[in-house]
Short mmCIF file of C-alpha atoms and ligand atoms in Angstrom, two decimals:
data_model
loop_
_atom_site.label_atom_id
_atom_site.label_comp_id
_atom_site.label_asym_id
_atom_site.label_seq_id
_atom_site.Cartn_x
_atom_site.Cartn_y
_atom_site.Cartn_z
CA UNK A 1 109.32 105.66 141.40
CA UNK A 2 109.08 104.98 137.84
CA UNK A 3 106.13 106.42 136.22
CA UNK A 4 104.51 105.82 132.93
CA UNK A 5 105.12 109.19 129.84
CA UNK A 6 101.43 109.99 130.02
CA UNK A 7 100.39 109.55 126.92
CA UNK A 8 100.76 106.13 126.95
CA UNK A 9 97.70 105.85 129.50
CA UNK A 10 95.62 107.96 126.76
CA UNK A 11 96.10 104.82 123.58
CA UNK A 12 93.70 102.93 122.89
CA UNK A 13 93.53 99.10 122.36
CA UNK A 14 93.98 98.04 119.11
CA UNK A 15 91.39 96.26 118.73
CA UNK A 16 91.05 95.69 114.70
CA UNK A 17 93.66 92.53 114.06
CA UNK A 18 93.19 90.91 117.43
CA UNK A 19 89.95 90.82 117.01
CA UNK A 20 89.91 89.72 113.03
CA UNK A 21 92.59 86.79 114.65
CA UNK A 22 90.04 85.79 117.23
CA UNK A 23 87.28 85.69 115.19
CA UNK A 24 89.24 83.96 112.46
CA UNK A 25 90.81 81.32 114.43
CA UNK A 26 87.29 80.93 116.51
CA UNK A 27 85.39 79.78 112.79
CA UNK A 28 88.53 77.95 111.64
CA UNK A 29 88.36 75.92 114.84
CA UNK A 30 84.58 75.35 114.72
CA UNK A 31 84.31 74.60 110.59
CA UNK A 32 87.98 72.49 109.89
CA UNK A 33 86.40 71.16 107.02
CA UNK A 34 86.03 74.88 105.35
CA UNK A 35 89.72 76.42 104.50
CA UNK A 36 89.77 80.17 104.58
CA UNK A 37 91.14 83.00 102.28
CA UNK A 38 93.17 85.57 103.73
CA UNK A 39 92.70 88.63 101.57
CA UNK A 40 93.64 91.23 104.75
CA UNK A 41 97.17 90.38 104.46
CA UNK A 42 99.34 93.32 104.33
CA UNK A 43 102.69 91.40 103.96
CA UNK A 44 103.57 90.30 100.92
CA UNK A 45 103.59 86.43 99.80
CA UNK A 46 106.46 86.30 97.03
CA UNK A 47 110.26 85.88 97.95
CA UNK A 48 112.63 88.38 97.39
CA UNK A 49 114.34 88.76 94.18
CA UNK A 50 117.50 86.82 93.01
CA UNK A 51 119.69 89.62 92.34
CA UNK A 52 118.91 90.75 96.07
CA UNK A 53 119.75 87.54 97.71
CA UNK A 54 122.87 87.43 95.79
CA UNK A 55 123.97 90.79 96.60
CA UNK A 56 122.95 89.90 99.99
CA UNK A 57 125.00 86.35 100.04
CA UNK A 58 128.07 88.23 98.67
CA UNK A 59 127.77 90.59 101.34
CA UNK A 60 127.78 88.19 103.64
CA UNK A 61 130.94 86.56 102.60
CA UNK A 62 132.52 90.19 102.76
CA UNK A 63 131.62 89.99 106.86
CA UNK A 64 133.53 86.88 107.26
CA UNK A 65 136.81 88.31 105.56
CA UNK A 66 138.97 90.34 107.58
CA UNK A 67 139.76 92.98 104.97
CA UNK A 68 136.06 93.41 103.87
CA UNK A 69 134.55 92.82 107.22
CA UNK A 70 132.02 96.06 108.56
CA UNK A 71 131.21 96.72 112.53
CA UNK A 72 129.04 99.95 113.04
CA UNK A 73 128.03 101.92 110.50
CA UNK A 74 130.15 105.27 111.12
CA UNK A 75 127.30 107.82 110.60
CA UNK A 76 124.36 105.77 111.01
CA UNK A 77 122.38 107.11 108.13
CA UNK A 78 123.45 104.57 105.67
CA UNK A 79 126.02 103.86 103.47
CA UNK A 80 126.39 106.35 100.70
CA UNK A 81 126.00 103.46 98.16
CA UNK A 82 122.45 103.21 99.26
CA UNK A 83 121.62 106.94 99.59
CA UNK A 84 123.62 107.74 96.20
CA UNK A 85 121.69 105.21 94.74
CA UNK A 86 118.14 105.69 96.55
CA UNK A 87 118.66 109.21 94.77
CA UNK A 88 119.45 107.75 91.29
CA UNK A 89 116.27 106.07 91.83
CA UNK A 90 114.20 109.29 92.55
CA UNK A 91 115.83 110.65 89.43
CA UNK A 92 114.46 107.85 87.12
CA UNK A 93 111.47 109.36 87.69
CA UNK A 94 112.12 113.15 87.57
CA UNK A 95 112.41 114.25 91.11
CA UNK A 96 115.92 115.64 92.17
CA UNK A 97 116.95 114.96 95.74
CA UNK A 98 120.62 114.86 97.26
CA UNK A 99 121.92 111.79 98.83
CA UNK A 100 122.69 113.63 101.89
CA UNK A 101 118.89 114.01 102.34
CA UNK A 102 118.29 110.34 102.41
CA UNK A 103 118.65 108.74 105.35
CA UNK A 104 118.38 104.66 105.46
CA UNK A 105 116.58 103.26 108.32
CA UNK A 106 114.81 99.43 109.43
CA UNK A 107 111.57 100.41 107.65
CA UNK A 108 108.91 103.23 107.38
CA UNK A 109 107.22 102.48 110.47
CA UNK A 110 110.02 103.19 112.47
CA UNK A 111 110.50 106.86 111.08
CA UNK A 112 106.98 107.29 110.67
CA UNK A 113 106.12 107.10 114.49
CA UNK A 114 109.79 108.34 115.73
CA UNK A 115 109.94 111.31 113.73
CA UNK A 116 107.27 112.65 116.51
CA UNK A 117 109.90 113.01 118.70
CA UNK A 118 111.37 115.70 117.27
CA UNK A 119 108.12 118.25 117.30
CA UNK A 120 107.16 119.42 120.90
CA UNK A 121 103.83 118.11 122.95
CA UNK A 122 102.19 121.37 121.90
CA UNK A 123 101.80 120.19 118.16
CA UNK A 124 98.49 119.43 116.69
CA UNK A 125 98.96 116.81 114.39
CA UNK A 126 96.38 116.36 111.57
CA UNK A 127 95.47 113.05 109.81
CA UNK A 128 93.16 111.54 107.55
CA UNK A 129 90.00 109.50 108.92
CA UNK A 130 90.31 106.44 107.66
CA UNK A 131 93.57 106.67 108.44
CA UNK A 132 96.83 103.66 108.84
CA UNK A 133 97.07 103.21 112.96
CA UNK A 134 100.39 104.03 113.41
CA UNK A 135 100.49 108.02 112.96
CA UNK A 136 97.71 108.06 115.39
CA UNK A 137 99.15 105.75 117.98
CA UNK A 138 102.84 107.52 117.75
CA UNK A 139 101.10 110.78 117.81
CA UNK A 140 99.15 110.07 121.41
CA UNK A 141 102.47 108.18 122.99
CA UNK A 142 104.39 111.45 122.71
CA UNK A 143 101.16 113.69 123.99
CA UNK A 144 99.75 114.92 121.05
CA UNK A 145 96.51 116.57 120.27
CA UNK A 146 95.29 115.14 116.72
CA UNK A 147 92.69 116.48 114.61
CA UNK A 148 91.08 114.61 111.53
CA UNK A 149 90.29 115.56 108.22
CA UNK A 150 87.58 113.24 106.25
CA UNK A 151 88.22 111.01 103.91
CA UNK A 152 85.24 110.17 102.59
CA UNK A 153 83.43 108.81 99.20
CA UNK A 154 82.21 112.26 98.19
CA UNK A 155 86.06 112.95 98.04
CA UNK A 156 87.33 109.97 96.25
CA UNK A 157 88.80 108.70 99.79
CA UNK A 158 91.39 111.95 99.10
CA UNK A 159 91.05 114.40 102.24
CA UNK A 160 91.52 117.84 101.41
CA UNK A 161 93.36 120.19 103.60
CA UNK A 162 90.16 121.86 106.55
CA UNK A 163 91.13 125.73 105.81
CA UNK A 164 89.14 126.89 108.75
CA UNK A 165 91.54 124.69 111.04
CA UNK A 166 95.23 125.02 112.09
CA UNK A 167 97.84 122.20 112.19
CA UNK A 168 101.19 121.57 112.70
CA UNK A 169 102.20 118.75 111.93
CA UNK A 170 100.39 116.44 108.83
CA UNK A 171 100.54 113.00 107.89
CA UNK A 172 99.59 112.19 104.39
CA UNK A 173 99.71 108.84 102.74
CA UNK A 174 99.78 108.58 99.18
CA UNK A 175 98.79 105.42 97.91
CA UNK A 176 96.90 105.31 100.53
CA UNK A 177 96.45 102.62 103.07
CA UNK A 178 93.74 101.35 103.81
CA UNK A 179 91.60 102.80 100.82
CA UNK A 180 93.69 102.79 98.15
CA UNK A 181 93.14 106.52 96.91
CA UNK A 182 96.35 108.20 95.27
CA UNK A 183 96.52 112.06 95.38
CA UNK A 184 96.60 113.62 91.80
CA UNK A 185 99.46 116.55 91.75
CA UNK A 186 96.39 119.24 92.41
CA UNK A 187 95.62 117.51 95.35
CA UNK A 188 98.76 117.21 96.73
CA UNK A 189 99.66 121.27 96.05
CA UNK A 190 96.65 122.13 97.84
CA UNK A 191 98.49 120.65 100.91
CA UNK A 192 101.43 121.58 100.32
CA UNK A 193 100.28 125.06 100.32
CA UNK A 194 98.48 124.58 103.48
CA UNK A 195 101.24 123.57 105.36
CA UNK A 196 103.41 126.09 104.20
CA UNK A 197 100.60 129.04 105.02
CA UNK A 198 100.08 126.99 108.75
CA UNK A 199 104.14 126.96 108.59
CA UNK A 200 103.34 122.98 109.53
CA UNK A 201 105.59 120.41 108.50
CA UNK A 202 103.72 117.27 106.48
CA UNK A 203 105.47 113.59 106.98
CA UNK A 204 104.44 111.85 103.67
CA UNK A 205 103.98 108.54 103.93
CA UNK A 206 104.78 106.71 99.89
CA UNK A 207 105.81 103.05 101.12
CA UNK A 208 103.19 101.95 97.99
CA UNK A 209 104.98 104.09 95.29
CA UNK A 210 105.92 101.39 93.55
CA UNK A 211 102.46 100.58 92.93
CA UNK A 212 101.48 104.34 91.16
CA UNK A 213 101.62 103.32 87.09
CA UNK A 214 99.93 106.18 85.67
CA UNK A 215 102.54 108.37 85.17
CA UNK A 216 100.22 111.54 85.96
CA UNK A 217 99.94 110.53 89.26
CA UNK A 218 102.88 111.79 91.58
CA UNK A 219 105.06 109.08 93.33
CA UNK A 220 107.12 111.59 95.28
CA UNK A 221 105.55 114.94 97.38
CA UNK A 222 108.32 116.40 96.30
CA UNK A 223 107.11 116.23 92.92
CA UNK A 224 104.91 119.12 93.74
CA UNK A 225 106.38 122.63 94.10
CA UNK A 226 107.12 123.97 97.15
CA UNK A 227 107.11 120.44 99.26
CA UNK A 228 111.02 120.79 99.64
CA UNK A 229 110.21 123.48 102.16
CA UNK A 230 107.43 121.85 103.93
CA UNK A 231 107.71 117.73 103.38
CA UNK A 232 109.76 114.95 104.31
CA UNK A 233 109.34 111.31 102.77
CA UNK A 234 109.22 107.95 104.10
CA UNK A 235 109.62 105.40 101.96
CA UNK A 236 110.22 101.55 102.36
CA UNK A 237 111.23 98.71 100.75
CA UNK A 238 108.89 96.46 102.10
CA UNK A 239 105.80 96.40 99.54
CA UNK A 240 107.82 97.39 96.56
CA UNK A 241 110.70 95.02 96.93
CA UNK A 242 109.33 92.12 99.05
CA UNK A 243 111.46 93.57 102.26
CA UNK A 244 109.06 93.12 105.06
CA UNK A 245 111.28 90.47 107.14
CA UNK A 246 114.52 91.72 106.05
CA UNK A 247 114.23 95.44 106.81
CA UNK A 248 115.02 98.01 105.36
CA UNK A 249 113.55 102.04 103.88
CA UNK A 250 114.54 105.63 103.66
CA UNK A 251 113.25 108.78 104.79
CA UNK A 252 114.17 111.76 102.83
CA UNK A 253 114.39 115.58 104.66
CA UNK A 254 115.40 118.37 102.05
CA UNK A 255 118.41 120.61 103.51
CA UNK A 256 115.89 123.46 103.52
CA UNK A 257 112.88 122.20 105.28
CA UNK A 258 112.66 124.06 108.79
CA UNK A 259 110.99 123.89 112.06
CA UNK A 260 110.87 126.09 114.86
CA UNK A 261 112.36 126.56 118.25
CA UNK A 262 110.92 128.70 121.56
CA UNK A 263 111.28 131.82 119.97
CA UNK A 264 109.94 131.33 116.83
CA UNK A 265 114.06 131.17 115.08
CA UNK A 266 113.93 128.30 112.45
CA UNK A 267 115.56 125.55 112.57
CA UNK A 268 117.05 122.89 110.43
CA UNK A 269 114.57 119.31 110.31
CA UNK A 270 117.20 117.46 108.89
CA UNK A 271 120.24 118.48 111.29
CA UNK A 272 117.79 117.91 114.53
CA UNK A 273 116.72 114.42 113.25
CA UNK A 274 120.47 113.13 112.19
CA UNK A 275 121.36 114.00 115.77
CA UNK A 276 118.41 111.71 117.25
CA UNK A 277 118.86 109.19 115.06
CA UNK A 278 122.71 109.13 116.42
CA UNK A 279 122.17 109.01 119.05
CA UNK A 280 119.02 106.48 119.40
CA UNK A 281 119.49 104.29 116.06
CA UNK A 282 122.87 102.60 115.22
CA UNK A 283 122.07 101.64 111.36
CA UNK A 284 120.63 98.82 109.48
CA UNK A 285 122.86 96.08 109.01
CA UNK A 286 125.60 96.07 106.15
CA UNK A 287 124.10 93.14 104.18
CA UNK A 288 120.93 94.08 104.20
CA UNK A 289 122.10 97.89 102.63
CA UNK A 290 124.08 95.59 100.34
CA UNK A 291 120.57 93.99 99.75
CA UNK A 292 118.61 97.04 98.95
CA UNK A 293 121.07 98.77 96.60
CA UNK A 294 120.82 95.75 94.47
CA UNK A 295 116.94 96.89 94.29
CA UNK A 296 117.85 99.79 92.54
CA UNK A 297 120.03 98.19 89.78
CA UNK A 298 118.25 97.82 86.60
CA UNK A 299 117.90 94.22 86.71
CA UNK A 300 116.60 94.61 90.35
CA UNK A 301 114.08 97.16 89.02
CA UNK A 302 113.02 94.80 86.50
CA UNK A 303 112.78 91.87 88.96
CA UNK A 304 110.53 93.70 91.90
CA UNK A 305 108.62 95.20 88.66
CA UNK A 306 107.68 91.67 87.85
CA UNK A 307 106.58 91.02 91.40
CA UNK A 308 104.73 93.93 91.80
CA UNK A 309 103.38 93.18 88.21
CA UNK A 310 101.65 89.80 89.55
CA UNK A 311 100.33 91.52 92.68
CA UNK A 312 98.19 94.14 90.23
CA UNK A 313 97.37 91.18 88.47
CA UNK A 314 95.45 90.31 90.96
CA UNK A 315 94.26 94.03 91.95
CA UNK A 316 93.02 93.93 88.27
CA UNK A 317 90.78 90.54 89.21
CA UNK A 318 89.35 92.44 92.16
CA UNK A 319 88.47 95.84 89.96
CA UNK A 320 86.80 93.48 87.28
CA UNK A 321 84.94 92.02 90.53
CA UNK A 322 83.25 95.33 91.56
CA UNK A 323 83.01 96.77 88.30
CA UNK A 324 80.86 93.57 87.15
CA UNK A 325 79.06 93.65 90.43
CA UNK A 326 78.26 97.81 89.95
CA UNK A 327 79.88 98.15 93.73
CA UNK A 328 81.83 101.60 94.55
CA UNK A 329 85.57 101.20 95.39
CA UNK A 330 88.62 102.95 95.61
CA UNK A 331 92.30 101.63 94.56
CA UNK A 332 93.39 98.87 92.80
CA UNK A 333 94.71 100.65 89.90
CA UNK A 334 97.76 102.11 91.39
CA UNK A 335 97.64 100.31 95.02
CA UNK A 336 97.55 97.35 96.27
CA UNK A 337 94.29 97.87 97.95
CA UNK A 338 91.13 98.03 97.00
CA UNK A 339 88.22 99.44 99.13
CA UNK A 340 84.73 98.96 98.75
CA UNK A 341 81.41 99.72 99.75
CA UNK A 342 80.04 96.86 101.68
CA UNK A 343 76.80 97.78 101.91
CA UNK A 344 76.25 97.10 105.65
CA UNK A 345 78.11 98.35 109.00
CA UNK A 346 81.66 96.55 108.53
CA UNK A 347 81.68 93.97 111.00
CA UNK A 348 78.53 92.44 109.83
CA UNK A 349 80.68 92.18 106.08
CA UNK A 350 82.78 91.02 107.86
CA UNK A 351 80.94 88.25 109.83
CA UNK A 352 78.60 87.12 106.55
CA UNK A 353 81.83 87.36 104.22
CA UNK A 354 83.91 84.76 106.60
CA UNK A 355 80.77 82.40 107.53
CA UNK A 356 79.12 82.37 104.28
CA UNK A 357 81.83 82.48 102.15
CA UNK A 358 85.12 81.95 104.16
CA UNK A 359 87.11 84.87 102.74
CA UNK A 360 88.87 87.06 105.38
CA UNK A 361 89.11 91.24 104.82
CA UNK A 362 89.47 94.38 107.05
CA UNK A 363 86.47 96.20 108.11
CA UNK A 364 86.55 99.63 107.33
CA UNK A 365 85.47 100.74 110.37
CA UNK A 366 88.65 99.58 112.11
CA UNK A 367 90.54 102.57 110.47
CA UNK A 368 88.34 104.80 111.86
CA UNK A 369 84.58 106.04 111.63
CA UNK A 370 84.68 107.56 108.00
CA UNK A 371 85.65 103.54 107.53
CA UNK A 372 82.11 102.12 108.35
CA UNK A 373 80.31 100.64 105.82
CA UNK A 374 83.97 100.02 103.85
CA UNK A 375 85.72 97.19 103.20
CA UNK A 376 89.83 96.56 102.44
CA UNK A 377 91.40 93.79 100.63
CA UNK A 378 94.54 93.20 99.65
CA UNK A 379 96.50 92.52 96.43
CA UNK A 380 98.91 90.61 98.36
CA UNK A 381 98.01 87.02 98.05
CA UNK A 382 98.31 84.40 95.49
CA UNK A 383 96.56 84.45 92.06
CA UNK A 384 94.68 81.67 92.74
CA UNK A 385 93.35 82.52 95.85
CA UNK A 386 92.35 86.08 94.69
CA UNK A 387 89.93 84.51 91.36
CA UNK A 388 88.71 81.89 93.86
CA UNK A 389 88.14 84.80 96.20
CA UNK A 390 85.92 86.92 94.28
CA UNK A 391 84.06 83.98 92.66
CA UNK A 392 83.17 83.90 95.75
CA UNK A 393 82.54 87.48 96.53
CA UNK A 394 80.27 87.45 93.36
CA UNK A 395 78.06 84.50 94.52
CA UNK A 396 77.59 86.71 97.55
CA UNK A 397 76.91 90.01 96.67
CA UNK A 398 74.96 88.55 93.73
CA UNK A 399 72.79 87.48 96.01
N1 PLP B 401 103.36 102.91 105.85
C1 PLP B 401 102.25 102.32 105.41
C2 PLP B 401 101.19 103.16 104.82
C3 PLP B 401 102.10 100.93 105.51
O1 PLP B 401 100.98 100.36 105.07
C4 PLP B 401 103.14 100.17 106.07
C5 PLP B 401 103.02 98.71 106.22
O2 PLP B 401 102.07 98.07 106.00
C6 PLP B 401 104.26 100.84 106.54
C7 PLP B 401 104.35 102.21 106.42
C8 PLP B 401 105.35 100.12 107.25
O3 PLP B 401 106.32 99.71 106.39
P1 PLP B 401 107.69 99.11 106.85
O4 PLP B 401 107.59 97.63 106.67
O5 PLP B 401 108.68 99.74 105.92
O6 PLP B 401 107.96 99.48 108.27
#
């Protein structure tokens, strides 16, 4: 009889974008006359960059010529082009990694719930309330106990690490999604130095690190000293290049970081994942690795920088909005999202914001409790829809 891993049975529904869809498509049906923005969007709206789709034509051509064509991927980690030049990239901003430590993969979601396998049931896994889904869900499929740590406004939306409590496993994500809140280097240390006192390992989620402009502000964990022995870093190519459909991010495990087995003998993270990952994950394809080292050529830099440019653009609107308006928020100055006090439990915002005004966001709430009363939107739409957006906001809360 085939029977269910247990901790499948213990998930819960997701409610938060089924329910935003229903609700959504239930006023869109019953008001056609009334268009709605979608400011919850957490894909991105521009296309990718030229110098990526040529790099990714021209690799294409190279699969239909016999001498240039590629089947698997011999190690399936990635190419080294990619990983020497994912490292070049952490180097332009003044962190030194190896490219042996990078390992490409189809995204940061896929590491960031995978990497789970490799730390046993008896783990307690910490994460933030609010907190992005994912890390929670991955963390109950493989049997889990998870404790939280607040996030909350007295805190700037930054958790600090609970010092009365023990965990083994942390997820941090830094800019943060949903609220937006970047850890400063301080911040960060004082987790790092957690985890190595709990001897925990922290998974450090930076798929927005594209977005951090004030160069104080740490883009990498292993900016901090110390992380190398405690952290490993996803990172994706999704928000900062425009890669959400075509797939494609790193995860970086330093050749020292260790774990430990049944009698307490360490062991090496980054040997224990390469052998899942060949043995479960057979690479991302060849043009699209083609794709993403043309990111990190200068004229790709400058080309995502421009995108990413117009998304802040219209973070910037939505700052001016809540400054004007004297409403609390966190982000938009380094992330894509900006988080706000709505004044109200979130699902009523988010009821009065849709049939008053017709603008769709994320309730708070939906990221859990710490959420209520918060309200994410996103960065990601067009320029024209953001102003129009918080005009409308404005006539609302002005009111
Ligand atoms: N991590 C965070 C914090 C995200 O918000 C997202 C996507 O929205 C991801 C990871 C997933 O990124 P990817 O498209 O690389 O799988």
């Amino acid at each position: 009889m085939a029977r269910i891993s247990k901790g499948f049975l213990n998930l819960k529904e997701n409610y938060l974008f089924v329910e935003i869809g229903r609700k959504v498509r239930e006023y869109v049906e019953a008001n056609p006359d009334k268009p709605v923005i979608r400011m919850g969007i957490g894909d991105v709206t521009l296309p990718l960059a030229p110098v990526v789709v040529e790099a990714m034509q021209r690799a294409a051509g190279e699969m239909g010529v016999k001498e240039t064509f590629r089947g698997y991927e011999d190690s399936g980690r990635g190419y080294d082009f990619l990983r020497e030049a994912v490292a070049g990239y952490y180097k332009s901003y003044g962190v030194e990694i190896s490219a042996d430590e990078v390992l490409i993969n189809d995204g940061a979601k896929s590491d960031g719930g995978n990497i789970t396998d490799l730390f046993g049931e008896d783990n307690v896994v910490l994460v933030s309330d609010p907190v992005y889904p994912v890390y929670v869900d991955s963390s109950v499929m493989n049997g889990k106990s998870i404790i939280f740590a607040d996030a909350n406004e007295s805190m700037g939306f930054s958790p600090a690490p609970p010092l009365d409590k023990k965990a083994d496993l942390i997820y941090l994500c830094s800019p943060n999604n949903p609220t937006g809140a970047v850890f400063t280097r301080a911040q960060l240390q004082a987790w790092v130095d957690y985890a190595i006192a709990c001897k925990a390992v922290i998974i450090y989620d930076a798929a927005y690190e594209a977005f951090i402009s004030d160069e104080t502000l740490p883009r990498s964990i292993f900016a901090v000293e110390n992380a190398r022995k405690c952290a490993i870093e996803l990172c994706s190519l999704s928000k900062t290049a425009g890669f959400t459909g075509t797939r494609c991010g790193y995860t970086v495990i330093p050749k020292e970081l260790e774990f430990y087995g049944e009698n307490g003998e360490p062991l090496s993270v980054l040997k224990y994942w390469s052998r899942r990952q060949g043995s479960k994950f057979n690479g991302v394809p060849y043009i699209v690795q083609r794709g993403a080292e043309a990111v990190f050529t200068a004229e790709g830099q400058a080309q995502c920088r421009e995108r990413i440019a117009y998304y802040m653009d219209n973070a910037r609107i939505m700052c001016e909005t809540f400054d004007a308006l004297g409403i609390a928020y966190t982000g938009g100055k380094n992330s894509p999202y900006v988080w706000f006090k709505c004044g109200m439990p979130s699902w009523d915002f988010f009821d009065l914001l849709l049939s008053e005004k017709q603008v769709v966001g994320t309730p708070g709430v939906g990221f859990g409790k710490n959420g209520d009363g918060y309200f994410r939107l996103t960065a990601f739409g067009s320029k024209e829809n953001t102003v129009e957006a918080m005009k409308r906001v404005r006539e609302l809360m002005n009111n």
